[in-house]
XYZ file of C-alpha atoms in Angstrom:
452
model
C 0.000 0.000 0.000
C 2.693 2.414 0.321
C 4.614 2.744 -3.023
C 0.955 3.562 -3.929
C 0.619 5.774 -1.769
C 3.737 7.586 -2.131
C 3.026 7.722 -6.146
C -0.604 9.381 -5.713
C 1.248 11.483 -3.079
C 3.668 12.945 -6.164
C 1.595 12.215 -9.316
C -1.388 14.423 -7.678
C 1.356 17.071 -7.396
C 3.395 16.715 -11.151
C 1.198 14.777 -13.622
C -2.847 15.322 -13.726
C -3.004 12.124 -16.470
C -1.096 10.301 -13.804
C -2.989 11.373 -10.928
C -6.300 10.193 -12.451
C -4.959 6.898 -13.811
C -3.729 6.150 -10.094
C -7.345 6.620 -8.863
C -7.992 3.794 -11.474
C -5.493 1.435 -10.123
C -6.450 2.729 -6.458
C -10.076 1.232 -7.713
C -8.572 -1.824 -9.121
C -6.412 -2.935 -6.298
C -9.338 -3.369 -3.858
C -11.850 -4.878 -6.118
C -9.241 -7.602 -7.184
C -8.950 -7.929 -2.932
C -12.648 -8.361 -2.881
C -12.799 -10.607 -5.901
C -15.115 -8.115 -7.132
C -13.598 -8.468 -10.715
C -16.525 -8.245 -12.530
C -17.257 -4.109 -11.484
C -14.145 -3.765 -13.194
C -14.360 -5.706 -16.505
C -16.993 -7.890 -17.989
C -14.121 -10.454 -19.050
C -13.229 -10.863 -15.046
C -16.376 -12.907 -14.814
C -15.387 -15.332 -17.221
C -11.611 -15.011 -15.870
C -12.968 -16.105 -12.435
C -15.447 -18.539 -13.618
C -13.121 -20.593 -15.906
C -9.981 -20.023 -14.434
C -10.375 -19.123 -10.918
C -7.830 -17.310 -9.147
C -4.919 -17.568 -11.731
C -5.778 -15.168 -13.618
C -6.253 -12.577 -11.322
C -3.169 -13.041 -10.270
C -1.495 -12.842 -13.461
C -3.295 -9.577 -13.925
C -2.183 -8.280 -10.732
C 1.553 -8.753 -11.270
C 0.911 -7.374 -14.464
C -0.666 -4.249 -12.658
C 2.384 -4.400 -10.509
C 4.844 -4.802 -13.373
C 3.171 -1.683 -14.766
C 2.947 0.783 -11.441
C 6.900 0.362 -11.277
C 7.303 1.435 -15.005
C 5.199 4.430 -14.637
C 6.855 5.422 -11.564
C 10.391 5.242 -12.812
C 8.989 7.046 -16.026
C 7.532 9.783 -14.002
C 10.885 9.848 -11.710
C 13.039 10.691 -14.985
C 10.039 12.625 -16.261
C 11.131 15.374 -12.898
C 14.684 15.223 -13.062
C 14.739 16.263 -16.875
C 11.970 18.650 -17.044
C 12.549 20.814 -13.743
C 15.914 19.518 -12.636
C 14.544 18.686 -8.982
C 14.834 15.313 -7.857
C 11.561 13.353 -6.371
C 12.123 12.066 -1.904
C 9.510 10.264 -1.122
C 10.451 11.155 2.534
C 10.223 14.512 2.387
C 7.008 16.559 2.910
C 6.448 19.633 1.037
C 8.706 22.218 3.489
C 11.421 19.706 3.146
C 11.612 18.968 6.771
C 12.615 14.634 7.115
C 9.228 12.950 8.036
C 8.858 9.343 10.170
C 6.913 7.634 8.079
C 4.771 6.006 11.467
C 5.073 9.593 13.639
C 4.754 12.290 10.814
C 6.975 14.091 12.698
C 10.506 15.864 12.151
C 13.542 13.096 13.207
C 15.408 15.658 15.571
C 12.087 15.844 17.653
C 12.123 12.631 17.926
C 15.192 12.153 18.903
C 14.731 14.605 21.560
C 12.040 12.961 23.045
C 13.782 9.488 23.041
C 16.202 11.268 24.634
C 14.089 12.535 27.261
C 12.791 9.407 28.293
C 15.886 7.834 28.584
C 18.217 8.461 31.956
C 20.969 10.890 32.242
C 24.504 9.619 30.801
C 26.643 9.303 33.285
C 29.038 12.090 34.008
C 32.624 11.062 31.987
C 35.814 11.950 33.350
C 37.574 14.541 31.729
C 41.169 14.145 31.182
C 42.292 16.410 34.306
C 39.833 14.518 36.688
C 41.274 10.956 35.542
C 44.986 12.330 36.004
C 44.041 13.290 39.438
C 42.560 10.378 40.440
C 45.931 8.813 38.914
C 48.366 10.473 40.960
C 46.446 10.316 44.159
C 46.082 5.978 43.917
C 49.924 5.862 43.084
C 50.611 8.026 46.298
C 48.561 5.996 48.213
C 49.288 2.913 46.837
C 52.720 2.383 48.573
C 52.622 4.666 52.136
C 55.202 2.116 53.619
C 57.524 4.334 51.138
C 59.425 6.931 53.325
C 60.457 10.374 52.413
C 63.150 10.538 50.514
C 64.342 14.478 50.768
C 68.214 15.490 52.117
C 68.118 17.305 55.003
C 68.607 20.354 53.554
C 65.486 22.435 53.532
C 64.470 26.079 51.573
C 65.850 27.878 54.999
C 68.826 26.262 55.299
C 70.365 27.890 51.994
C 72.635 31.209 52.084
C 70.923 32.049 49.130
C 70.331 36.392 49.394
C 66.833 36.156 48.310
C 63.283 37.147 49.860
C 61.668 34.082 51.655
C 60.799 30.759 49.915
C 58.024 29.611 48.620
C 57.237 26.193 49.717
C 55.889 23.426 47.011
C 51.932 23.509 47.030
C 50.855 20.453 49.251
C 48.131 19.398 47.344
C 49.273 16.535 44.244
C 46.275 17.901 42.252
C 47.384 21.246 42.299
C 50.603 20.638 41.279
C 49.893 18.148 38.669
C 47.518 20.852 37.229
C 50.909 23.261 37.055
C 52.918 20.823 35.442
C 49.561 20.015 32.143
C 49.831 23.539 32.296
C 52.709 23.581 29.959
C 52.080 21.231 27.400
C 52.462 23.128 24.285
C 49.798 21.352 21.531
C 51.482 23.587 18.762
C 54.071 21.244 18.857
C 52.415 18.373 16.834
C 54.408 19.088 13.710
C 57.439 17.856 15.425
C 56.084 14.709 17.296
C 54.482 13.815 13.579
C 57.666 14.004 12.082
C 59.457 11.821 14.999
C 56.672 9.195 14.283
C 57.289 9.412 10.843
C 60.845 8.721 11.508
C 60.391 5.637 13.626
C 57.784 4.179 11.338
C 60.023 1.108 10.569
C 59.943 0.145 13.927
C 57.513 -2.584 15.302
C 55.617 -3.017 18.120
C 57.389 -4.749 20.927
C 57.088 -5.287 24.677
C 59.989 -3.807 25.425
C 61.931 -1.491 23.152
C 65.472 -0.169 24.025
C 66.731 2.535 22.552
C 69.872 5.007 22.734
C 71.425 7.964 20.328
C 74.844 8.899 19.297
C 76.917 10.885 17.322
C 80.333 10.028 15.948
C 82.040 11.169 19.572
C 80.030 7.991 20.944
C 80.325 5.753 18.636
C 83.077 3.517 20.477
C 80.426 3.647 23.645
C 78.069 2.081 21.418
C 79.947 -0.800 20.750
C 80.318 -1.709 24.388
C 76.817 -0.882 25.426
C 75.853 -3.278 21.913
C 77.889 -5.734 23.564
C 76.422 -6.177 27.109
C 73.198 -5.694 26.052
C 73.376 -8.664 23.166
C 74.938 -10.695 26.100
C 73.138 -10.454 29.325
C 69.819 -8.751 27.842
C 68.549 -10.727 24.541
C 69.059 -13.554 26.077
C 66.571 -13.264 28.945
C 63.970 -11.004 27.072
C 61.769 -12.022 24.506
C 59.677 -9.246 22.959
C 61.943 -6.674 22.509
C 64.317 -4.790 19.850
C 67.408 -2.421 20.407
C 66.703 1.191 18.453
C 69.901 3.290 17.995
C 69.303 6.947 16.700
C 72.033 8.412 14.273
C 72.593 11.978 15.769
C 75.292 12.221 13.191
C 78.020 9.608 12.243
C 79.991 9.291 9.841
C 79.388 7.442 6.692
C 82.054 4.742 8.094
C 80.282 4.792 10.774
C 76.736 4.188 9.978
C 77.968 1.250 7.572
C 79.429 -0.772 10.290
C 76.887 0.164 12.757
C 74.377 -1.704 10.134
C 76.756 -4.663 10.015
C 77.492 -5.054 13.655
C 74.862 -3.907 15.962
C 72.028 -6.226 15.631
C 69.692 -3.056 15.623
C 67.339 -0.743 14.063
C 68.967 2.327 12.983
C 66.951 5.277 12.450
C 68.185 8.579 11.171
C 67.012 11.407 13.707
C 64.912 14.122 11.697
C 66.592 17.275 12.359
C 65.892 19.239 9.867
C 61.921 18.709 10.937
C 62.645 20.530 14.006
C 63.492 23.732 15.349
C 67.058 24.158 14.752
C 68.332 24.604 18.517
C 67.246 21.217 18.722
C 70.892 20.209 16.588
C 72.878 21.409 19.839
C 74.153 17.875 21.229
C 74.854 19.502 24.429
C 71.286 20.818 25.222
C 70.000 17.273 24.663
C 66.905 18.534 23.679
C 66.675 15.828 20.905
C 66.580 13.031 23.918
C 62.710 13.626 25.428
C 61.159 13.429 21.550
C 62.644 9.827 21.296
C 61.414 8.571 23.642
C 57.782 10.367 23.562
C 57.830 8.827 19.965
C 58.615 5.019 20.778
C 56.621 5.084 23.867
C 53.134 4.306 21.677
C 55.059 1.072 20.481
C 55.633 -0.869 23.217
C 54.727 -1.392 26.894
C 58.018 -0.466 28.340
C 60.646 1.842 27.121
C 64.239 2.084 27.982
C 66.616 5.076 27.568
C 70.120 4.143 27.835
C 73.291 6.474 27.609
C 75.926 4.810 25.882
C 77.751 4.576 29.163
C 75.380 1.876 30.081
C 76.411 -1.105 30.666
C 74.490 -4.569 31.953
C 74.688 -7.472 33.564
C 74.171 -11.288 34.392
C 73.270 -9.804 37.635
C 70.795 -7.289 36.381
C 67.519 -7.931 38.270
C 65.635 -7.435 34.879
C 62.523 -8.575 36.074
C 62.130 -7.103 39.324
C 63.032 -3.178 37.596
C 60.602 -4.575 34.937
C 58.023 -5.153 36.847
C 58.095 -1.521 39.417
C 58.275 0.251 36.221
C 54.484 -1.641 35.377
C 53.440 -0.820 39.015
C 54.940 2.642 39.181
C 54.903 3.874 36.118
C 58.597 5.051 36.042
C 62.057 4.042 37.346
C 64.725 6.723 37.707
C 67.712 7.287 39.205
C 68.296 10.512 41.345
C 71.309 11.873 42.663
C 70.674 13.515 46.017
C 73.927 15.356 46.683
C 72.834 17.798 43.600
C 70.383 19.946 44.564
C 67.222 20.736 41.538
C 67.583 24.272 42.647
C 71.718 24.479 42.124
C 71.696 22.517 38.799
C 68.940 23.790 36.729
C 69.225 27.550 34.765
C 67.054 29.853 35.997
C 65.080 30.488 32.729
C 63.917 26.634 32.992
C 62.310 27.842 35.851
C 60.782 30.876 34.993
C 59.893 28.351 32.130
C 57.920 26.584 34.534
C 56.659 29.354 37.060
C 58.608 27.921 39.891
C 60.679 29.436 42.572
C 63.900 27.769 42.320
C 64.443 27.212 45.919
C 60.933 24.809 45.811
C 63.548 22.213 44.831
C 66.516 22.938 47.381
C 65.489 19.551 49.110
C 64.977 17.609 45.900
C 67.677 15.351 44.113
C 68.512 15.773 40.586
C 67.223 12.996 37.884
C 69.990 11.349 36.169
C 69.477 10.611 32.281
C 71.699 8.423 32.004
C 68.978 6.098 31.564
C 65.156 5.546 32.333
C 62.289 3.333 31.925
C 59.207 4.448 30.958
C 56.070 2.623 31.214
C 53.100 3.044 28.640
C 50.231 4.358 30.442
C 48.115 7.480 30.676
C 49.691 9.080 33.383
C 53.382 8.883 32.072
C 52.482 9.681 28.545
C 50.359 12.921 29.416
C 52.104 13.966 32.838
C 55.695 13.241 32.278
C 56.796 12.828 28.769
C 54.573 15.559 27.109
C 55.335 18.266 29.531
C 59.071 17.094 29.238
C 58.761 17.175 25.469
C 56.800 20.301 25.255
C 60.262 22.407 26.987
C 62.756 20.091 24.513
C 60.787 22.119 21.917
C 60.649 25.626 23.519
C 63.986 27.245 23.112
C 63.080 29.399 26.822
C 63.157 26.074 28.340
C 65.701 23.171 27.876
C 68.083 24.845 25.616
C 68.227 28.944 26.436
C 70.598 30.925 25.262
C 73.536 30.727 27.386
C 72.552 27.253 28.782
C 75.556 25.266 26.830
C 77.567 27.739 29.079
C 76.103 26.473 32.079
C 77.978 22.598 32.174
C 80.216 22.800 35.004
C 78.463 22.257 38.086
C 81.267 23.444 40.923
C 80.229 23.354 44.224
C 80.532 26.739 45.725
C 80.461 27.551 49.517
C 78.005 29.217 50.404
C 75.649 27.277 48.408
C 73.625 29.169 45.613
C 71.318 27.738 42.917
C 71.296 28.326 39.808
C 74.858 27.499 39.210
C 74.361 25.282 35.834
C 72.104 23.713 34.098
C 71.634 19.571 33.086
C 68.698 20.639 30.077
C 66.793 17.240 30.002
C 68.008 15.946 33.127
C 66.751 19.235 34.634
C 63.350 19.629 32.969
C 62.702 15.737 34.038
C 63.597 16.661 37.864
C 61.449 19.169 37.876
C 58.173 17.337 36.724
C 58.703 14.592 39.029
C 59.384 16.627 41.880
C 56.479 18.726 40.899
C 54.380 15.351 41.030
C 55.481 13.255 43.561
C 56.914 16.107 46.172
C 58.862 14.296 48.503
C 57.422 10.302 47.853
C 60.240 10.250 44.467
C 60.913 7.093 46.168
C 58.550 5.500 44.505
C 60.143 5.592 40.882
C 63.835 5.239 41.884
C 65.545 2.225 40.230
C 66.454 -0.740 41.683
C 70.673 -0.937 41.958
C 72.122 -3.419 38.980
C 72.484 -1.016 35.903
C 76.040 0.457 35.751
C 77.679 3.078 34.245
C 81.529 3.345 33.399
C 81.897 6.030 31.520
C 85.232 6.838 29.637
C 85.903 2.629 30.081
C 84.980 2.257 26.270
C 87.035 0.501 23.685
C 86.609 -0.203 19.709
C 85.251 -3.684 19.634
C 83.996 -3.803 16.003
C 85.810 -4.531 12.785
C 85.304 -3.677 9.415
């Protein structure tokens, strides 16, 4: 009944021959229902009489066969005599009709809508950070503080009166989002793009060097192919180039049992090239981090062991999110530029009781709360030139203790930047991402162990 009623609908509109030929069939259809054939046609009597029902119902698929033609015909009649296309479903203002309601869809949806129950409220991303960092402090209160006892009073610094670190985790964690930088997405897509031969693994290890480390290399290549590979499965070794030589780079593909990736510098802001700000280190690791569950930032003065508890650092990193190493005779507040903090919005002497992060080397786990806490804040000042690498910071390397003590006295860029989240998160719990003892690092112990 309804393509016939959706053809009188538009014939009674475009085609007056049409309209009154539908009344005909309108006519037709219900006395062939009735079996009333012979108030249609004289031969239906004979039809019915001899024949019975066939023949009706040969004329009715007939009838059929002929209601489709003329409403095709009549379709392409329309569209090439006044260009406008025929919708059943539309009434004349154009407004979508429900064909059982005969009213417009979005007030229907509207009412479905109101009978239904409020959604439930969804966290937004500050709200699920929050509830992050509070579980992981409370998670592990048999963890003591770990601070020096040096405090923001004790220092001989000549400045007005400290400003102590905000006790409350959410408030701080909201300082430290605060400066994520989302302009920077050009440069993390070209990182990606960089890495995009590397697959998915469990655990991915990964280091850079330039042609002053290349002998490291070799020895951290060595230890790790001997005392790591063998008691991991699920995992790949990732050495950037940050620029060696062509010599170089060929036996590093013969020897190293790796994936080498060029590092994209010319993607990036160019401050970025300065080895010594090490602004090229946070990116790396940002970008491999979304390809495996646990990443691993080595120096190539790291060196393992049969006696590394691999599994034991493995699993803290899952539970913790991060294991670091911090030294706590360097004082945040006396190794970090001042511009980093002004950077940041801190008072420098927040972080006279705090330990500086080494970068030596890291693990990172994959999870929420590292990715959008930690590593984009860290990457966000790798990319702002008032951050990690300020002018004047390469001039800032030698960290001599000075009597009285004074902050402010050099700067260690990444190592810095990474100190300062952390502290800024955690306050005085850091405990609860140092690393277990069992990675070592000899530096300057290094010698040439491949052959062409």
């Amino acid at each position: 009944m309804l393509p016939l009623f959706t053809l009188g609908t538009f014939t009674q509109r475009h085609h007056p021959v049409l309209s009154c030929f539908y009344s005909f069939l309108i006519r037709l259809r219900y006395d062939i229902i009735r079996y009333d054939v012979a108030s249609v046609h004289p031969s239906y009597v004979y039809a019915t009489t001899s024949f019975g029902i066939v023949l009706p119902l040969f004329t009715l698929a007939f009838l059929l066969l002929l209601l489709v033609v003329i409403y095709f015909g009549t379709l392409l009649h329309v569209l090439y005599t006044d260009g406008k296309s025929f919708h059943p479903w539309k009434d004349d203002g154009g407004a979508l009709q429900d064909d059982n309601f005969g009213m417009g869809r979005d007030a229907e949806s509207q009412r479905a809508n109101s009978s239904l129950a409020a959604p439930h409220h969804q966290l937004s991303e500050l709200e699920e950070l929050e509830m992050i960092i509070k579980k992981k402090l409370a998670e592990f209160p048999e963890e003591e503080s770990v601070l020096p006892a040096t405090s923001c009073e004790d220092s001989k610094e000549p400045e007005p009166a400290c400003t102590h670190m905000d006790p409350s985790p959410t408030v701080r964690l909201r300082q430290i989002l605060a400066t994520r930088n989302k302009t920077i997405r050009p440069y993390l897509d070209a990182m990606a793009e960089s890495a995009r031969t590397v697959a998915p693994h469990k655990y991915i290890f990964v280091t850079a060097v330039d042609a002053s480390y290349f002998i490291p290399l070799q020895t951290l290549v060595q230890s790790f192919t001997r005392h790591v590979f063998p008691r991991l499965s699920n995992c790949t070794f990732v050495v950037y180039d940050l620029g060696m030589t062509r010599a170089q780079r060929i036996l590093a593909e013969k020897k190293c049992q790796c994936t080498l990736l060029d590092f994209p510098f010319k993607k990036l802001p160019p401050f970025v090239r300065e080895m010594k700000c090490y602004a090229w280190k946070p990116p790396i690791i940002r970008t491999l981090i979304d390809k495996a569950d646990i990443v691993v930032w080595m120096d190539s003065s790291v060196r393992w062991s049969k006696t590394t508890p691999l599994e034991a650092i493995f699993t803290r990193a899952t539970e913790r999110g991060l294991q670091l190493a911090i030294d706590q005779s360097g004082s945040i507040a006396v190794r970090t530029g001042r511009e980093m903090f002004q950077f940041y919005g801190d008072d420098p002497c927040q972080y006279e009781p705090h330990g500086e992060v080494y970068g030596t080397y890291g693990i990172f786990h994959n999870e929420p709360f590292v990715v959008k806490a930690v590593l984009d804040p860290w990457v966000s000042c790798a990319f702002d030139q008032n951050c990690m690498c300020f002018r004047g910071s390469t001039g800032m390397l030698g960290c001599v203790h000075r009597l009285p003590r004074r902050r402010n006295v050099c700067h260690r860029f990444d190592q810095s930047s990474l100190g300062i989240i952390v502290s800024k998160l955690y306050n005085n719990r850091t405990k609860l991402f140092r690393v277990l003892e069992g990675i070592d690092i000899r530096r300057g112990s290094a010698e040439s162990i491949w052959t062409a």
